[in-house]
């Protein structure tokens, strides 16, 4: 299926390097040409000879090598592939790529790749504590926000004897990701998707506000996934600590009323609306112009914010409307009620009672409810993976709607 495609396989120094031999074999069997670059540490784990034997090509690992056709070989190596994958990707190569450090061949080639033309998949593999280290998590997040695709590591026995998340995704899974990216990657070409993300802030006074725990991760992941699949993406976001994904039209807002206005202004010409934002339902009636001073008990008077989704459903023409619901109880019933009240085509119900779901985490556990009454239970997965799954389902159900 991948006949004639060129894949760059970067291998960094982790015990999972042995699996990259299997990945190379699978790619060759699919008809790809595979160019391997190994870091110095990778060669301690697997022999370049093995990779050479499997791919039939010289294996590169140094910036300065006699085999190169020119002194700018790193640029040539970055221009040739249709896709690059780093498997395994250690904490070190992730950190260097996120920080813009190019001190060996693999990191330099990764920096010279134009992500618009050549998608890059990173397959992290490391000890669970290393993977959970805030620096590593931050780097992964930065890389995803910049357009790198990160293959979620699996859970299980780790080489160090510990058990947890950190196993490199299996070669067959990586092959699936590569195929999806190279063959079916642009199924949203020409479609405009408006996504809302993050929390809103409702001022109490010049220094305080009402808000919630939304980090924006779910909405930003959806925006990145839709962009990767060729959509024109408009991302309307409340305040978050995230870097806006590249290549999307980014419209920052602060309050629910601002979000309402920006979304309504952008409604015409939009094909799909996905509301992952956690919008404050209420705002203080009259925010104080000065910092409120302490004085015994205090009562806050709040007024309802506009319900953006409900308003969209009264104004929408052809748009496919997807809402989110974050529930602590009666997940399905509450989500179904919201879907009916707001006349949605589909709702994504986050199960807040479960670890790894909902606010401010990189993963989610959800149920997808559809207008036709059907429900799908989706197990724990990364918000990126979930975003692709949601986009797959939107395509399927939107297709049925348009046929009616
Ligand atoms: O940002 P993260 O940290 O990644 O977390 C993701 C998330 C948990 C915030 C997200 O997945 C999510 O569930 N968002 C919706 C949160 C919620 O419970 O919303 P709600 O029940 O208040 O509203 C239901 C739907 O109506 C949502 O699509 C919301 O965007 C929309 N809404 C709500 C209120 C309002 N005034 N206007 C709206 O449009």
XYZ file of C-alpha atoms and ligand atoms in Angstrom:
443
model
C 0.000 0.000 0.000
C 2.919 2.329 0.563
C 4.660 1.537 -2.710
C 7.150 4.242 -3.659
C 6.860 6.173 -0.380
C 10.034 7.265 1.386
C 10.163 6.990 5.154
C 12.930 8.305 7.366
C 13.319 6.108 10.442
C 15.183 7.791 13.296
C 16.310 5.485 16.092
C 17.439 6.888 19.425
C 18.992 4.994 22.299
C 16.380 2.950 24.115
C 15.829 -0.719 24.757
C 12.838 -0.595 22.366
C 15.306 -0.027 19.508
C 14.995 -3.738 18.711
C 11.358 -3.074 17.738
C 12.453 -0.551 15.115
C 13.996 -3.431 13.147
C 10.523 -4.970 12.935
C 9.054 -1.576 11.965
C 11.631 -1.250 9.160
C 10.759 -4.770 7.958
C 7.024 -3.982 7.928
C 7.631 -0.756 5.991
C 9.813 -2.482 3.414
C 7.138 -5.180 2.990
C 4.614 -2.385 2.252
C 6.854 -1.138 -0.566
C 8.488 1.838 1.212
C 12.077 2.874 0.934
C 13.430 3.309 4.447
C 16.358 5.547 5.325
C 17.653 4.947 8.830
C 19.408 7.505 11.023
C 20.691 6.229 14.360
C 21.970 8.228 17.294
C 25.257 7.221 18.900
C 23.411 5.629 21.836
C 21.027 3.748 19.526
C 24.026 1.854 18.153
C 24.665 0.471 21.660
C 21.237 -1.185 21.533
C 20.998 -2.405 17.932
C 23.610 -2.809 15.227
C 23.576 -0.489 12.183
C 24.386 -3.637 10.202
C 20.968 -5.080 11.112
C 19.235 -1.922 9.880
C 21.412 -1.825 6.757
C 20.594 -5.469 6.036
C 16.851 -4.844 6.420
C 16.656 -1.613 4.434
C 19.407 -2.177 1.861
C 20.612 1.383 2.458
C 23.555 2.843 4.341
C 22.699 3.816 7.891
C 23.713 7.339 8.875
C 24.524 8.547 12.328
C 27.126 11.272 12.113
C 26.816 14.843 10.804
C 30.166 14.446 9.061
C 30.487 11.269 7.072
C 32.400 10.198 3.947
C 29.303 8.645 2.350
C 27.514 11.969 2.090
C 27.057 13.579 -1.249
C 27.452 17.083 0.162
C 28.237 19.007 3.327
C 24.526 19.796 3.511
C 23.493 16.144 3.720
C 21.256 16.875 6.710
C 19.141 19.114 4.469
C 18.947 16.449 1.746
C 17.973 13.834 4.308
C 15.235 16.173 5.556
C 13.825 16.848 2.066
C 13.691 13.259 0.752
C 11.107 11.518 2.966
C 7.315 11.627 2.682
C 7.173 10.951 6.412
C 9.639 10.678 9.290
C 9.275 8.601 12.418
C 11.499 8.487 15.487
C 11.083 5.107 17.187
C 12.046 4.828 19.926
C 12.096 8.496 20.887
C 13.971 8.964 24.150
C 13.456 11.797 26.639
C 16.677 13.249 25.242
C 15.620 13.474 21.580
C 12.166 14.767 22.600
C 13.806 17.442 24.747
C 16.258 18.472 22.034
C 13.547 18.653 19.379
C 11.265 20.678 21.649
C 14.029 23.084 22.637
C 15.568 23.538 19.198
C 18.875 21.848 19.914
C 20.609 20.315 16.903
C 23.821 18.646 18.060
C 23.825 15.384 16.127
C 22.527 14.116 12.801
C 19.063 13.013 13.952
C 18.256 16.202 15.886
C 19.590 18.352 13.024
C 17.546 16.525 10.379
C 14.419 16.777 12.550
C 14.952 20.519 12.762
C 15.372 20.815 8.992
C 12.106 18.976 8.229
C 9.218 21.109 6.997
C 6.249 19.704 8.903
C 3.822 21.045 6.314
C 5.356 18.709 3.747
C 6.625 15.838 5.848
C 4.717 14.723 8.945
C 6.871 13.530 11.841
C 5.738 10.821 14.241
C 7.511 10.478 17.579
C 7.165 7.189 19.473
C 8.294 7.856 23.063
C 9.719 4.983 25.062
C 11.022 5.357 28.593
C 10.540 4.569 32.248
C 7.131 5.578 33.651
C 8.562 8.145 36.080
C 10.615 9.713 33.311
C 7.509 9.889 31.123
C 5.586 11.571 33.929
C 8.374 14.062 34.601
C 6.892 17.540 34.074
C 9.782 18.471 31.765
C 9.148 15.480 29.491
C 5.380 16.000 29.564
C 5.894 19.666 28.776
C 8.176 18.803 25.860
C 5.668 16.318 24.453
C 2.976 18.921 24.742
C 5.102 21.552 23.014
C 5.907 19.136 20.206
C 2.252 18.202 19.704
C 1.286 21.860 19.662
C 3.880 22.447 16.933
C 2.435 19.716 14.755
C 4.470 16.617 15.632
C 2.384 13.467 16.018
C 3.088 11.592 19.207
C 2.318 7.861 19.301
C 0.945 7.275 22.768
C 3.195 4.835 24.685
C 1.547 1.698 26.056
C 1.278 0.415 29.633
C 2.870 -2.790 30.845
C 6.173 -4.289 31.970
C 9.043 -1.910 31.387
C 12.659 -2.884 30.739
C 13.681 -1.506 34.170
C 11.415 -4.021 35.908
C 8.769 -1.434 36.805
C 5.213 -1.608 35.515
C 3.451 1.385 34.012
C 3.141 3.592 30.982
C 6.219 4.006 28.820
C 6.395 1.063 26.417
C 6.937 2.149 22.841
C 3.835 1.694 20.665
C 4.028 -1.668 18.879
C 5.449 -1.708 15.311
C 2.066 -2.703 13.819
C 0.395 0.210 15.600
C 3.080 2.559 14.268
C 2.605 1.156 10.772
C -1.124 1.908 11.136
C -0.352 5.525 12.089
C 2.046 5.867 9.164
C -0.533 4.473 6.728
C -3.234 6.739 8.097
C -0.986 9.767 7.718
C 0.280 8.888 4.251
C -2.865 7.444 2.707
C -5.955 8.788 4.416
C -4.563 11.883 6.010
C -6.472 14.648 4.202
C -10.092 13.571 4.560
C -11.095 17.022 5.903
C -9.710 18.982 2.951
C -11.992 21.923 2.157
C -14.014 21.564 5.386
C -14.126 24.462 7.861
C -14.216 23.362 11.489
C -14.811 25.811 14.320
C -13.589 24.551 17.681
C -13.982 26.205 21.079
C -11.542 25.335 23.842
C -10.459 26.195 27.354
C -12.278 27.954 30.161
C -13.832 31.411 30.262
C -13.032 33.964 32.966
C -15.701 36.146 34.518
C -14.278 39.106 36.419
C -15.290 39.791 40.019
C -12.988 42.768 40.294
C -9.744 43.833 38.551
C -7.764 41.002 40.215
C -10.209 38.105 40.677
C -12.388 36.014 38.407
C -14.679 32.978 38.304
C -13.432 30.138 36.108
C -12.989 26.326 35.980
C -10.264 23.696 35.546
C -10.290 23.471 31.734
C -6.713 23.493 30.397
C -7.686 23.665 26.723
C -5.930 20.343 26.010
C -9.017 18.637 24.539
C -9.950 21.517 22.239
C -6.348 22.145 21.123
C -5.891 18.429 20.375
C -9.030 18.517 18.228
C -7.775 21.614 16.427
C -4.383 19.977 15.690
C -5.995 16.740 14.512
C -8.482 18.540 12.217
C -5.642 20.655 10.793
C -3.540 17.526 10.184
C -6.461 16.062 8.232
C -6.665 19.079 5.967
C -9.447 21.135 7.607
C -9.493 24.923 7.804
C -9.580 25.297 11.559
C -10.860 28.234 13.573
C -9.908 27.846 17.231
C -11.784 30.114 19.644
C -10.057 29.748 22.964
C -10.412 31.020 26.484
C -7.190 31.724 28.428
C -4.875 28.675 28.621
C -1.166 28.035 29.145
C -0.929 26.234 25.785
C 0.821 27.361 22.627
C -1.810 27.679 19.870
C -1.411 24.898 17.294
C 0.341 26.107 14.139
C -1.692 26.545 10.992
C -5.038 27.287 12.641
C -6.884 30.603 12.819
C -6.532 31.393 16.501
C -9.093 33.702 18.102
C -8.400 34.250 21.802
C -11.213 35.383 24.114
C -11.605 35.812 27.853
C -15.284 35.882 28.837
C -18.315 33.827 27.808
C -19.846 36.899 26.202
C -16.697 37.428 24.093
C -16.732 33.751 23.096
C -20.391 34.078 22.125
C -19.706 37.107 19.906
C -16.626 35.647 18.181
C -18.381 32.338 17.481
C -21.515 33.996 16.127
C -19.405 36.263 13.889
C -17.640 33.197 12.459
C -20.691 30.954 12.081
C -21.351 31.653 8.377
C -19.121 29.492 6.207
C -18.466 26.971 8.983
C -19.281 23.310 8.269
C -18.685 21.706 11.666
C -18.747 23.213 15.161
C -17.165 21.391 18.092
C -17.678 23.020 21.485
C -15.048 21.600 23.822
C -14.867 24.817 25.864
C -15.992 24.845 29.471
C -18.028 28.045 29.416
C -18.961 29.719 32.715
C -22.744 29.543 33.010
C -22.851 32.627 35.257
C -20.991 35.927 35.651
C -21.067 38.533 38.410
C -23.904 40.996 37.797
C -21.609 43.937 38.112
C -17.851 43.413 38.486
C -16.354 45.873 40.950
C -14.209 48.596 39.385
C -11.830 48.413 42.364
C -10.315 45.477 44.259
C -12.973 44.210 46.695
C -11.848 44.622 50.312
C -12.339 42.003 53.021
C -15.408 42.744 55.156
C -17.039 39.775 56.912
C -19.424 37.601 54.874
C -19.921 38.308 51.246
C -22.671 37.407 48.808
C -22.159 37.296 45.096
C -24.968 38.128 42.732
C -24.611 36.282 39.451
C -26.418 36.513 36.170
C -26.714 33.833 33.419
C -24.279 33.945 30.535
C -25.590 33.286 27.036
C -25.789 29.577 26.203
C -23.647 29.650 23.067
C -24.473 26.137 21.866
C -28.199 26.610 22.297
C -28.026 29.854 20.349
C -25.973 28.222 17.572
C -28.594 25.494 17.226
C -31.318 28.090 16.604
C -29.212 29.905 13.999
C -27.395 27.044 12.315
C -28.071 26.159 8.730
C -26.061 23.195 7.496
C -23.545 22.934 10.299
C -22.907 19.656 12.113
C -22.991 20.502 15.815
C -20.960 18.644 18.433
C -21.092 19.491 22.139
C -19.170 18.232 25.130
C -20.475 17.400 28.599
C -18.358 16.931 31.701
C -20.403 15.026 34.256
C -19.758 13.761 37.773
C -22.971 11.658 37.906
C -25.567 10.124 35.573
C -23.163 10.607 32.685
C -25.296 9.264 29.892
C -28.658 10.664 31.048
C -27.259 14.175 31.626
C -25.378 14.187 28.348
C -28.456 12.957 26.452
C -30.556 15.735 28.047
C -27.980 18.375 27.037
C -27.878 16.959 23.523
C -31.651 17.199 23.167
C -31.972 20.626 24.796
C -29.219 22.091 22.626
C -30.312 20.187 19.479
C -26.884 18.663 18.890
C -25.926 16.066 16.291
C -23.491 14.440 18.683
C -22.210 14.916 22.243
C -18.951 13.786 23.839
C -19.568 12.923 27.491
C -16.461 12.969 29.713
C -16.660 10.585 32.619
C -15.223 12.788 35.384
C -15.558 9.973 37.924
C -12.700 8.106 36.255
C -8.990 8.765 36.602
C -7.456 10.015 33.365
C -10.677 11.649 32.136
C -11.830 15.230 31.739
C -10.087 18.375 32.942
C -6.380 19.111 32.705
C -5.061 15.656 31.766
C -3.580 14.392 28.496
C -6.040 11.499 28.261
C -9.793 11.067 28.312
C -12.497 8.426 28.782
C -15.766 9.293 27.076
C -19.080 8.128 25.703
C -20.178 9.348 22.318
C -23.916 9.893 22.003
C -25.554 10.397 18.629
C -28.836 11.938 17.532
C -30.106 8.545 16.337
C -29.983 7.304 19.956
C -26.849 5.179 19.625
C -24.040 5.325 22.192
C -20.388 4.331 21.945
C -18.167 3.716 24.990
C -14.598 4.878 24.351
C -11.869 3.600 26.710
C -8.887 5.589 28.050
C -6.796 7.090 25.267
C -4.768 10.241 24.617
C -6.720 13.375 23.748
C -4.949 13.347 20.365
C -6.101 9.807 19.599
C -9.590 10.641 20.829
C -9.658 13.710 18.590
C -8.993 11.559 15.528
C -11.675 9.119 16.626
C -14.185 11.973 17.103
C -13.298 13.308 13.637
C -13.795 9.799 12.173
C -17.250 9.595 13.771
C -18.227 13.111 12.684
C -17.341 12.183 9.110
C -19.454 9.033 9.294
C -22.524 10.678 10.872
C -22.263 13.894 8.874
C -22.208 11.775 5.729
C -25.456 10.101 6.781
C -27.012 13.498 7.602
C -26.048 14.994 4.237
C -27.503 11.969 2.407
C -30.939 12.465 4.096
O -9.705 21.647 28.522
P -9.350 20.299 29.137
O -8.604 20.445 30.436
O -8.681 19.381 28.150
O -10.727 19.590 29.546
C -11.637 19.241 28.561
C -13.086 19.494 29.019
C -13.435 18.581 30.178
C -13.278 20.951 29.431
C -13.997 19.203 27.767
O -13.745 17.910 27.348
C -15.483 19.360 28.127
O -16.134 18.437 28.578
N -16.063 20.556 27.898
C -17.459 20.851 28.267
C -17.558 21.088 29.749
C -18.993 21.141 30.252
O -19.396 20.449 31.111
O -19.734 21.917 29.671
P -21.290 22.160 30.077
O -21.992 20.957 30.546
O -21.318 23.336 30.949
O -21.842 22.513 28.672
C -22.255 21.585 27.691
C -21.903 22.111 26.330
O -22.509 23.420 26.152
C -20.416 22.293 26.077
O -20.143 21.918 24.759
C -20.193 23.794 26.286
O -19.122 24.274 25.470
C -21.513 24.392 25.857
N -21.883 25.625 26.581
C -22.019 25.624 27.931
C -22.394 26.787 28.578
C -22.616 27.959 27.816
N -22.946 29.082 28.415
N -22.447 27.923 26.497
C -22.108 26.773 25.858
O -21.980 26.749 24.638
